[in-house]
Amino acid sequence: MVFPSLTALFKNEEEKKDEDGSDDDSGTYYYNTEASGTGLQRREPPSGGSSSLPDTFQTSHLLFYERFKAYQDYMLGDCKPSEVKDFTADYLEKTVEPCDWLALWSTDIFDVLVEVRDVEVKDLKARVRLVLPLQCDTRGVELHEEAMTSLLEATQHKVPLQELQVVYEESGDIDQTALALEHVRFFYKHIWREWDEEEEDDDFDYFVRCVEPRIRLYYDMLEDRVPAGLVAEYQSLLEKCSKCFQQFSALRSGLNADSDSELDNVSMVEGLKLCDQLETFKRKLRIIENPLLRYVLAYKGNTRQQCVQSRGPRASGAKVVHVVTASCSTVQLQSLLSARLIPLCSSEDTEIQFHREPVSAVDSCYQGDLVIVLPGMYSVSSSIFIPDSITIEGRTLTPCLCRSDANTGKPKMSIQTNTIQGDEMDISYEGADVEPGVNACTC
């Protein structure tokens, strides 16, 4: 959706620069504050909703160039990674009203109306108080005035700026505040990485190297210009990188630089391994964030998909059972034979093949084949294309080998369905519930 008002706001700023013959990069006013009324849209509650809360500004649907300009010209400029927090604080100090405005404090559990009494830009927090009588929407819990008051007292009446949604006003006086909070919220949710400020080579333009590529990637994914498999891989890499960074940070904080104990020496070795893993994840993320390299990866994936042709049934008419397992004991093999393989292979034209991971098993399939995935953790680094009609099922060999669902008691099998593509699939699990997961198969 195009916001004509925002387009006009940027245009007014450009005309002002041309008239003055200078470019004030303070970023205090990047739209026409003399215009009568708000230039932003109203976010209305969902149809059929019974919320008593006031409407807020609709700022989450900004276009690429609107975010691009805000970060480049007003919020970040040419700052280094180590300067991001200072630049952000300076931007908020110039754009956000310091006090006396209403907002919804929005979390996963509740939305409550508060009044902002002070803004602490360095900490990205606001000091608020409840608007009485209490106006609150909750999700799955009941919260009363006493509970909300106790919660605010526990936080010293400070809440993160990213959790505040500015209440809609037609005057236009609070537009800058609503936009500034949206830019900060989007930045820390989709752009900023907790490891960015620890780059060894800090002497580079953070916007050029990191912000612009990540904004482009976000909008490419939003508009379905990135293959689903590549999106899943990027999200998986982000999770792994974040987990690795947290482990590395915890290990680093626990080390004593003056200690020569054996435990600290072991921790240092483990820290070096984590550091190496972290750099590997970051390098892979940068490859996907690079538009040209991302195009090459997508092209290779599409080319492979186009090359995969339907094989149909085997000329001999034989059916093959493909068993996927990283390792298998004799007891497990006997259980599999008696419970599944012997009944399946009663005819002479059925054979059994073993594979160490799901991709090779599926790639070897002809129409009518069966893939049996045994308990284990399998890493899938590429999309799985299934041009023929096959059956994929998981097998629980013994109860102790599988994690069980806390509610149903049934074993679980996880399949990353967004990387499996095919015309017709029958995915089942003997005695288990099938659910989407991070790994190709986890039992």
XYZ file of C-alpha atoms in Angstrom, residues 107-360:
254
model
C 2.950 -7.620 24.706
C 2.108 -11.212 23.770
C -0.210 -11.387 26.781
C -1.939 -8.010 27.004
C -2.543 -4.554 25.532
C -3.047 -1.821 28.110
C -3.514 1.936 27.778
C -0.754 3.974 29.443
C 0.394 7.579 29.559
C 4.054 8.276 28.830
C 5.602 10.546 31.477
C 9.230 10.444 30.348
C 11.399 8.885 27.621
C 14.866 7.477 28.380
C 16.396 7.340 24.914
C 19.708 5.806 26.025
C 17.968 2.752 27.459
C 15.211 2.680 24.806
C 12.601 2.804 27.561
C 9.704 5.011 28.611
C 8.405 5.795 32.083
C 4.652 5.289 32.054
C 1.606 5.237 34.318
C -1.699 3.437 33.933
C -4.648 5.353 32.566
C -7.539 4.870 35.001
C -10.040 3.368 34.875
C -8.010 0.466 33.493
C -8.423 -0.179 29.763
C -6.870 -3.525 28.900
C -7.220 -6.437 26.477
C -5.732 -9.769 27.544
C -5.005 -13.040 25.779
C -5.554 -16.173 27.829
C -5.201 -14.495 31.241
C -7.148 -12.163 33.496
C -5.408 -8.994 34.654
C -6.875 -6.489 37.075
C -5.753 -3.021 38.069
C -3.866 -4.296 41.104
C -1.927 -6.825 39.018
C -0.981 -4.239 36.381
C 0.067 -1.778 39.079
C 2.270 -4.420 40.705
C 3.791 -5.287 37.336
C 4.681 -1.665 36.633
C 6.114 -1.229 40.120
C 8.331 -4.272 39.532
C 9.692 -2.636 36.367
C 9.987 0.787 38.051
C 7.250 1.960 35.666
C 9.649 1.546 32.726
C 8.659 -0.318 29.549
C 10.580 -0.868 26.273
C 9.847 1.710 23.583
C 9.471 -1.119 21.053
C 6.391 -2.327 22.966
C 4.560 1.011 22.720
C 1.954 1.704 20.021
C 1.124 5.420 19.863
C -2.587 6.223 20.212
C -3.999 7.813 17.066
C -4.435 11.598 16.959
C -5.770 13.588 14.025
C -3.817 16.724 14.915
C -0.539 15.496 13.437
C 1.396 16.603 16.522
C 2.416 13.068 17.419
C 3.177 11.723 13.913
C 6.945 11.948 14.353
C 6.782 9.972 17.581
C 4.710 7.196 15.995
C 7.056 6.918 13.006
C 10.209 7.024 15.125
C 8.998 4.192 17.362
C 8.071 2.147 14.278
C 11.555 2.609 12.782
C 13.224 1.586 16.048
C 10.864 -1.356 16.483
C 11.464 -2.625 12.933
C 15.222 -2.099 13.221
C 15.681 -4.167 16.376
C 13.290 -6.883 15.193
C 14.460 -7.391 11.604
C 17.801 -5.609 11.062
C 19.966 -5.527 14.186
C 21.922 -8.614 15.209
C 23.251 -8.918 18.736
C 26.698 -9.769 17.380
C 26.925 -6.747 15.063
C 28.637 -4.454 17.544
C 31.348 -7.060 18.224
C 32.735 -7.061 14.695
C 36.533 -6.927 14.820
C 36.587 -4.647 11.777
C 34.411 -1.853 13.165
C 35.611 0.823 10.760
C 32.921 0.512 8.088
C 29.596 2.090 7.160
C 27.042 -0.016 9.023
C 24.150 1.109 6.837
C 25.879 0.178 3.580
C 27.239 -3.183 4.724
C 24.402 -4.460 6.909
C 21.242 -2.344 7.025
C 20.518 -1.877 3.326
C 21.081 -5.566 2.375
C 18.889 -6.754 5.256
C 16.067 -4.347 4.405
C 16.159 -5.545 0.795
C 16.142 -9.169 1.930
C 13.171 -8.512 4.230
C 11.098 -7.020 1.413
C 12.234 -9.677 -1.066
C 10.970 -12.346 1.337
C 7.801 -10.367 2.040
C 7.021 -10.171 -1.681
C 7.895 -13.851 -2.362
C 10.994 -13.086 -4.418
C 13.087 -15.550 -2.398
C 12.480 -19.335 -2.658
C 10.824 -20.859 0.401
C 13.759 -23.207 0.941
C 16.231 -20.315 1.042
C 14.004 -18.392 3.459
C 13.855 -21.440 5.745
C 17.629 -21.844 5.562
C 18.165 -18.170 6.437
C 15.830 -18.353 9.441
C 17.525 -21.555 10.592
C 20.954 -19.924 10.286
C 19.757 -16.932 12.308
C 18.567 -19.203 15.111
C 21.792 -21.217 15.113
C 23.938 -18.084 15.030
C 21.994 -16.493 17.895
C 22.262 -19.645 20.009
C 25.976 -19.956 19.274
C 26.569 -16.290 20.161
C 24.743 -16.657 23.472
C 26.776 -19.753 24.349
C 29.993 -17.983 23.394
C 29.091 -14.869 25.414
C 28.196 -16.926 28.492
C 31.441 -18.890 28.236
C 33.493 -15.735 27.728
C 31.965 -13.963 30.718
C 32.803 -16.935 32.940
C 36.489 -17.048 32.024
C 39.110 -15.687 34.390
C 41.943 -14.097 32.427
C 44.421 -14.548 35.301
C 43.596 -18.186 35.938
C 45.672 -21.094 34.652
C 43.326 -23.796 35.922
C 42.591 -26.819 33.772
C 38.880 -25.918 33.714
C 39.594 -22.462 32.274
C 41.918 -23.956 29.676
C 39.173 -26.356 28.576
C 36.728 -23.456 28.451
C 39.113 -21.480 26.250
C 39.340 -24.362 23.786
C 35.561 -24.654 23.736
C 35.349 -20.884 23.273
C 37.600 -21.048 20.223
C 35.379 -23.736 18.710
C 32.266 -21.624 19.316
C 33.984 -18.580 17.856
C 34.828 -20.529 14.718
C 31.237 -21.792 14.433
C 29.937 -18.256 14.920
C 32.076 -16.903 12.091
C 30.887 -19.716 9.818
C 27.227 -18.898 10.520
C 27.827 -15.171 9.998
C 29.561 -15.814 6.683
C 26.641 -17.928 5.447
C 24.176 -15.239 6.531
C 26.104 -12.569 4.630
C 25.995 -14.715 1.484
C 22.195 -14.896 1.604
C 21.925 -11.193 2.477
C 23.962 -10.261 -0.596
C 21.410 -9.653 -3.422
C 23.658 -10.986 -6.202
C 24.732 -14.131 -4.340
C 21.146 -14.675 -3.214
C 20.034 -14.566 -6.857
C 22.682 -17.149 -7.764
C 21.547 -19.451 -4.943
C 17.911 -19.100 -5.993
C 18.817 -19.726 -9.642
C 20.733 -22.886 -8.759
C 17.788 -24.123 -6.707
C 15.294 -23.429 -9.497
C 17.588 -25.053 -12.055
C 17.805 -28.204 -9.933
C 14.040 -28.254 -9.509
C 13.528 -27.962 -13.269
C 16.014 -30.785 -13.855
C 14.121 -33.172 -11.583
C 11.773 -35.110 -13.839
C 9.135 -37.646 -12.934
C 10.554 -41.167 -13.290
C 7.305 -43.072 -13.066
C 7.349 -46.752 -12.049
C 10.427 -48.889 -12.592
C 10.543 -50.755 -15.896
C 10.809 -54.018 -13.987
C 7.761 -53.154 -11.909
C 9.749 -53.668 -8.709
C 9.096 -51.593 -5.584
C 11.881 -50.448 -3.245
C 11.695 -49.714 0.474
C 14.213 -46.999 1.424
C 15.226 -47.065 5.094
C 16.768 -43.850 6.471
C 18.904 -44.233 9.584
C 22.210 -42.839 10.805
C 22.883 -46.022 12.778
C 20.901 -49.107 13.732
C 21.515 -51.811 16.341
C 20.743 -55.484 15.749
C 17.783 -55.296 18.146
C 16.360 -52.320 16.281
C 16.881 -54.038 12.945
C 15.114 -57.185 14.150
C 12.196 -55.064 15.386
C 11.983 -53.262 12.048
C 12.132 -56.529 10.095
C 9.409 -58.255 12.061
C 7.099 -55.248 12.342
C 7.368 -53.735 8.873
C 9.913 -55.018 6.377
C 8.982 -58.718 6.232
C 5.266 -57.968 5.616
C 6.222 -55.422 2.943
C 8.769 -57.634 1.223
C 6.682 -60.788 0.972
C 6.808 -60.529 -2.810
C 10.071 -61.230 -4.619
C 10.018 -57.965 -6.574
C 10.554 -55.795 -3.445
C 14.049 -54.832 -2.305
C 15.419 -52.791 0.610
C 17.947 -49.953 0.398
C 19.541 -48.139 3.343
C 20.395 -44.398 3.415
C 22.065 -42.168 5.998
C 19.917 -39.069 5.308
C 16.498 -38.300 3.752
C 17.679 -36.448 0.621
C 19.503 -39.430 -0.901
